[in-house]
mmCIF file of C-alpha atoms in Angstrom:
data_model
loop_
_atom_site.group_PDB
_atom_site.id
_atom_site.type_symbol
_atom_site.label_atom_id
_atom_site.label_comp_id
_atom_site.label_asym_id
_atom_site.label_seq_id
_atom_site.Cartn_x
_atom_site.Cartn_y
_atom_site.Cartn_z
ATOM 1 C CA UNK R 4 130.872 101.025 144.421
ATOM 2 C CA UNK R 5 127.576 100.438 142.410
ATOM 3 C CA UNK R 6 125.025 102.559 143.331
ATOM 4 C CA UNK R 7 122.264 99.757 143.081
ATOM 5 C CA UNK R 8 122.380 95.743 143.356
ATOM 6 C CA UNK R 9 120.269 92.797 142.837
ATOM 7 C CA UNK R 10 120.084 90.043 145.094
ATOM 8 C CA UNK R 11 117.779 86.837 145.065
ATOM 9 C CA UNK R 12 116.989 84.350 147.789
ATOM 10 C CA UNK R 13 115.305 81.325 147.807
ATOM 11 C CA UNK R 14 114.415 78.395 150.886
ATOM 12 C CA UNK R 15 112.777 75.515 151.325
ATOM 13 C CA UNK R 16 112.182 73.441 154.488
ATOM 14 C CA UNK R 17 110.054 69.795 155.060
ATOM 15 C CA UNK R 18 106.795 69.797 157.200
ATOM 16 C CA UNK R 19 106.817 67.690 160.788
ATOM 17 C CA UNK R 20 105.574 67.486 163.895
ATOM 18 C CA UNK R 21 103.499 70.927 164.900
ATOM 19 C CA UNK R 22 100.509 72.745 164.560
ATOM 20 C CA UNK R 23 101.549 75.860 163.137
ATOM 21 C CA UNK R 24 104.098 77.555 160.739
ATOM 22 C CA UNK R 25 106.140 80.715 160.807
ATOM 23 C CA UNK R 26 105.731 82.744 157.370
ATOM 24 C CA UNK R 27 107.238 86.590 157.415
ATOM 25 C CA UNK R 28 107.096 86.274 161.173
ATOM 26 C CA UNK R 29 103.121 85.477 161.054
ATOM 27 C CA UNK R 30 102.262 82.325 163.248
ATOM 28 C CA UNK R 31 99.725 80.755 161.251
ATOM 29 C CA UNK R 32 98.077 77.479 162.371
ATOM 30 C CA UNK R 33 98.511 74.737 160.272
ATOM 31 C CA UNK R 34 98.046 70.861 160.730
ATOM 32 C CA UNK R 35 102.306 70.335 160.695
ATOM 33 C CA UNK R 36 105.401 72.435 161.588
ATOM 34 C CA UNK R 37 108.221 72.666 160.205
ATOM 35 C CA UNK R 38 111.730 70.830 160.211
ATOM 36 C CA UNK R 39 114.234 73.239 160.945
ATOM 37 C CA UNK R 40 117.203 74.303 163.775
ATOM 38 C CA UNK R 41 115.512 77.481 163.902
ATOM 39 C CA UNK R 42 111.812 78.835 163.900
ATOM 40 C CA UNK R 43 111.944 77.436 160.134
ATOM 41 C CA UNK R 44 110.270 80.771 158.537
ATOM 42 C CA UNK R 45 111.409 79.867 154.894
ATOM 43 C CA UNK R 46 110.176 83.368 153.924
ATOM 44 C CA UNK R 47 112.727 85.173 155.985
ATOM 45 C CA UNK R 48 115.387 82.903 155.177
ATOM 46 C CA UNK R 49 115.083 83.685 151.482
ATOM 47 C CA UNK R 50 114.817 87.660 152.321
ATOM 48 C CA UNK R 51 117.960 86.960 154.512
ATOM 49 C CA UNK R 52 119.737 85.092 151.128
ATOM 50 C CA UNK R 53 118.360 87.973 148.813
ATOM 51 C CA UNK R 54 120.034 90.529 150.799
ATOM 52 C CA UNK R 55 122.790 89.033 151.638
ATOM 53 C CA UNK R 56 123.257 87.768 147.771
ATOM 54 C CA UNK R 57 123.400 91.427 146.346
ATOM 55 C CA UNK R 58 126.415 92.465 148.417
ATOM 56 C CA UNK R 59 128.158 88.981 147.839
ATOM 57 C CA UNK R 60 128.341 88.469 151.512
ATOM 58 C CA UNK R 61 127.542 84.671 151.864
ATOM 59 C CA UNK R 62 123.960 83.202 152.714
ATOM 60 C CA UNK R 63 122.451 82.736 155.670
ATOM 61 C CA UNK R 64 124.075 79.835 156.654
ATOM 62 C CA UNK R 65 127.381 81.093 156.935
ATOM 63 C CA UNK R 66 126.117 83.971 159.124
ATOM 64 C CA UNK R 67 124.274 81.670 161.404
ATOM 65 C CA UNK R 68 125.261 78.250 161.031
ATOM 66 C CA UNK R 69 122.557 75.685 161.403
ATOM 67 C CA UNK R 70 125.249 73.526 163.857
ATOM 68 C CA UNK R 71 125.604 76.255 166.030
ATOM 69 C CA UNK R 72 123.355 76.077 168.821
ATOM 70 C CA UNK R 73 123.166 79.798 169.357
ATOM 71 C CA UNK R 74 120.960 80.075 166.698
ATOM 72 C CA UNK R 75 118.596 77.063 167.786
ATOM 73 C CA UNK R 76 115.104 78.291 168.096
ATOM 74 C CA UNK R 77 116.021 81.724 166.594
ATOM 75 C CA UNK R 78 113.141 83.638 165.868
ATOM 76 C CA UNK R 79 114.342 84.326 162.103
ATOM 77 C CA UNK R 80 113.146 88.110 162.595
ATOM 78 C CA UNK R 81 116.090 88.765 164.376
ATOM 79 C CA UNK R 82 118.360 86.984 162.227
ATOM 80 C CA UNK R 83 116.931 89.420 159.616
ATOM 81 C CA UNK R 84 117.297 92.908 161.515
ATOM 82 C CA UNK R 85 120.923 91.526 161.754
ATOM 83 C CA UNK R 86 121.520 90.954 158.117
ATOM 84 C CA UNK R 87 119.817 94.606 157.455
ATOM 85 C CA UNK R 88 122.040 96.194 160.089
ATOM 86 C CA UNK R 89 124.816 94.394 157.615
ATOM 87 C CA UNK R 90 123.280 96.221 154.504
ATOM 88 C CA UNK R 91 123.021 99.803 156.399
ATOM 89 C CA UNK R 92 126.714 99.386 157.581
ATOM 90 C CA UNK R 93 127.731 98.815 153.483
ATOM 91 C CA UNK R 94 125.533 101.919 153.027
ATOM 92 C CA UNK R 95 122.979 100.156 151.374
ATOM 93 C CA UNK R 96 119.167 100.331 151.449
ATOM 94 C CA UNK R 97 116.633 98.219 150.149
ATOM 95 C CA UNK R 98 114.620 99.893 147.388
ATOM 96 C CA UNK R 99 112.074 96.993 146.952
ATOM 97 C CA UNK R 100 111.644 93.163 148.057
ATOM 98 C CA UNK R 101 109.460 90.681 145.770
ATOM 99 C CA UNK R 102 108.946 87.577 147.529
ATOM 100 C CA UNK R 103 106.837 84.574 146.086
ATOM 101 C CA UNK R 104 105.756 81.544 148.989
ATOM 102 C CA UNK R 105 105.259 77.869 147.037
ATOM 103 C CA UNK R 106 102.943 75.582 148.976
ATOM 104 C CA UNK R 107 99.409 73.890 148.515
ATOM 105 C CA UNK R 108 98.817 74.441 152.542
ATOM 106 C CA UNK R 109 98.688 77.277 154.416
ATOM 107 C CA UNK R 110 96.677 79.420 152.662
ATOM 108 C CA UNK R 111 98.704 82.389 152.381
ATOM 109 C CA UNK R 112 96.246 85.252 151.660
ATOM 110 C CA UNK R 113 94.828 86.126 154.629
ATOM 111 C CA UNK R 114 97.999 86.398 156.421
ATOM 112 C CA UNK R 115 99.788 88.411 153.472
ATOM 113 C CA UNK R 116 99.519 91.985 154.706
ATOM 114 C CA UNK R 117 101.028 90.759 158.501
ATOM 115 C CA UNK R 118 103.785 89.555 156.683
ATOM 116 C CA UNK R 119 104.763 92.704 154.428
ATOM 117 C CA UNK R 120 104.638 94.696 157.841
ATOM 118 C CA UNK R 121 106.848 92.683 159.554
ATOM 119 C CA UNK R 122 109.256 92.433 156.657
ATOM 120 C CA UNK R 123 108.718 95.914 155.813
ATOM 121 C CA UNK R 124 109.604 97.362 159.720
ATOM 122 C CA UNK R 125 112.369 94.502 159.516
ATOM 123 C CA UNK R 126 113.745 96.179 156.519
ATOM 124 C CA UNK R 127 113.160 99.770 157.741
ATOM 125 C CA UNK R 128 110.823 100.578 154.332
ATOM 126 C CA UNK R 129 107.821 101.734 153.342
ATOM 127 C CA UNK R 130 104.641 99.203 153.297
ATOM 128 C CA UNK R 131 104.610 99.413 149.535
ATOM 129 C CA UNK R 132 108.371 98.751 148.969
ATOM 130 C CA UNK R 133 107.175 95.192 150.166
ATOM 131 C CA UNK R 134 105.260 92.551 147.612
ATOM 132 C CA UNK R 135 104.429 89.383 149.827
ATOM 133 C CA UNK R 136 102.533 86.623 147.019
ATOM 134 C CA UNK R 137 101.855 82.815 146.929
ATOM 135 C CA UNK R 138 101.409 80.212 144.724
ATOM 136 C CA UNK R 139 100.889 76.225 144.232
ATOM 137 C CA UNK R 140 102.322 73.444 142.089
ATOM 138 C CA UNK R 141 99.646 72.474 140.926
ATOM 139 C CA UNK R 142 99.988 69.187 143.356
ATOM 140 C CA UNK R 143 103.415 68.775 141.554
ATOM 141 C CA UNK R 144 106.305 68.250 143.236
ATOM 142 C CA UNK R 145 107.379 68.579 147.397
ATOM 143 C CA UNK R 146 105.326 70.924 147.622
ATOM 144 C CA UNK R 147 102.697 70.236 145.758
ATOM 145 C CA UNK R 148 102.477 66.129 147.982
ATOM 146 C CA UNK R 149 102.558 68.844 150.881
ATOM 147 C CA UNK R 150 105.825 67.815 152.080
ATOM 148 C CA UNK R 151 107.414 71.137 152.535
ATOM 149 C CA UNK R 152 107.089 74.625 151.814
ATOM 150 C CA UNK R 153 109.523 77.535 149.518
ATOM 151 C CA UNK R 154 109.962 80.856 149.040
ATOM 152 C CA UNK R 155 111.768 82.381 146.185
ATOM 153 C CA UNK R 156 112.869 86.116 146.999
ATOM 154 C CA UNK R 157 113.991 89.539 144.542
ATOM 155 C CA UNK R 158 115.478 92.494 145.763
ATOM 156 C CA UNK R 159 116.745 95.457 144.753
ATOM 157 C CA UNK R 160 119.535 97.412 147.485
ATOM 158 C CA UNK R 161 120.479 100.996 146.805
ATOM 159 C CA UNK R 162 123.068 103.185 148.002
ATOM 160 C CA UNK R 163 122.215 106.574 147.798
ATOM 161 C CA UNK R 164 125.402 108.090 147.876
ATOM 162 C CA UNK R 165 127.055 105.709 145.382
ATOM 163 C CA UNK R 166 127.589 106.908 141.442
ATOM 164 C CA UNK R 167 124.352 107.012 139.110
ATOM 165 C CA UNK R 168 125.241 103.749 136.724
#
């Protein structure tokens, strides 16, 4: 068993019909939604794939299919607090998260410490093990002709009880 393990995530979903977002579990109000089976939060869906990646356990979709209807709706906070009660049962904790959000609209910034506390109480971790940031295209791209939003995701999982590598 390695003691440590990297994982990346990354998520993208299309803007429609709606008048606000969900970003790290933040409601923000924005001028569209966002196309997805559940609350669409692409940030939590790329923490999910990060965390999931690093102990080679799937992605998210394979842990809650987008065709099940169990999962319609879900409030992606609690599809998160189930992938971390997947990491603690490995023996795993996470050590630090790095998350990036690519989008011309929302603005991000004012809404970027609500997000790292949600993620960070998700993730049972210190405030500072969390690093929510954002960025733009440039108008390039999806995102950039505000057709959808991303997230891109690092993280770095620990077990404390594993060998020192």
């Amino acid at each position: 068993m390695n003691a440590w393990r990297i994982g990346q995530g990354f998520d993208v979903h299309a803007f429609g019909p709606g008048t606000q977002v969900v970003l790290g579990g933040v409601r923000i109000p924005h001028s569209h939604g966002i196309k997805a089976h559940s609350d669409g939060d692409v940030l939590l869906h790329a923490v999910c794939d990060a965390l999931l990646g690093a102990l080679a356990l799937g992605d998210i979709g394979h842990h809650f299919p987008p065709d099940d209807e169990t999962w319609a709706n879900a409030d992606s906070r609690d599809l998160l607090r189930a992938v971390v009660v997947m990491i603690h049962e490995r023996g795993y904790r996470v050590s630090n998260l790095d998350a990036t959000l690519i989008c011309e609209q929302p603005k991000i910034a004012p809404h970027v410490t609500a997000m790292q506390n949600h993620i960070a109480s998700d993730l049972a971790v210190d405030g500072d093990a969390v690093s929510v940031k954002a960025t733009t295209t440039e108008k390039l791209g999806f995102c950039g002709r505000g057709e959808g939003i991303a997230a891109q995701v690092v993280v770095l999982l620990h077990n404390p009880t594993g060998p020192i590598t």
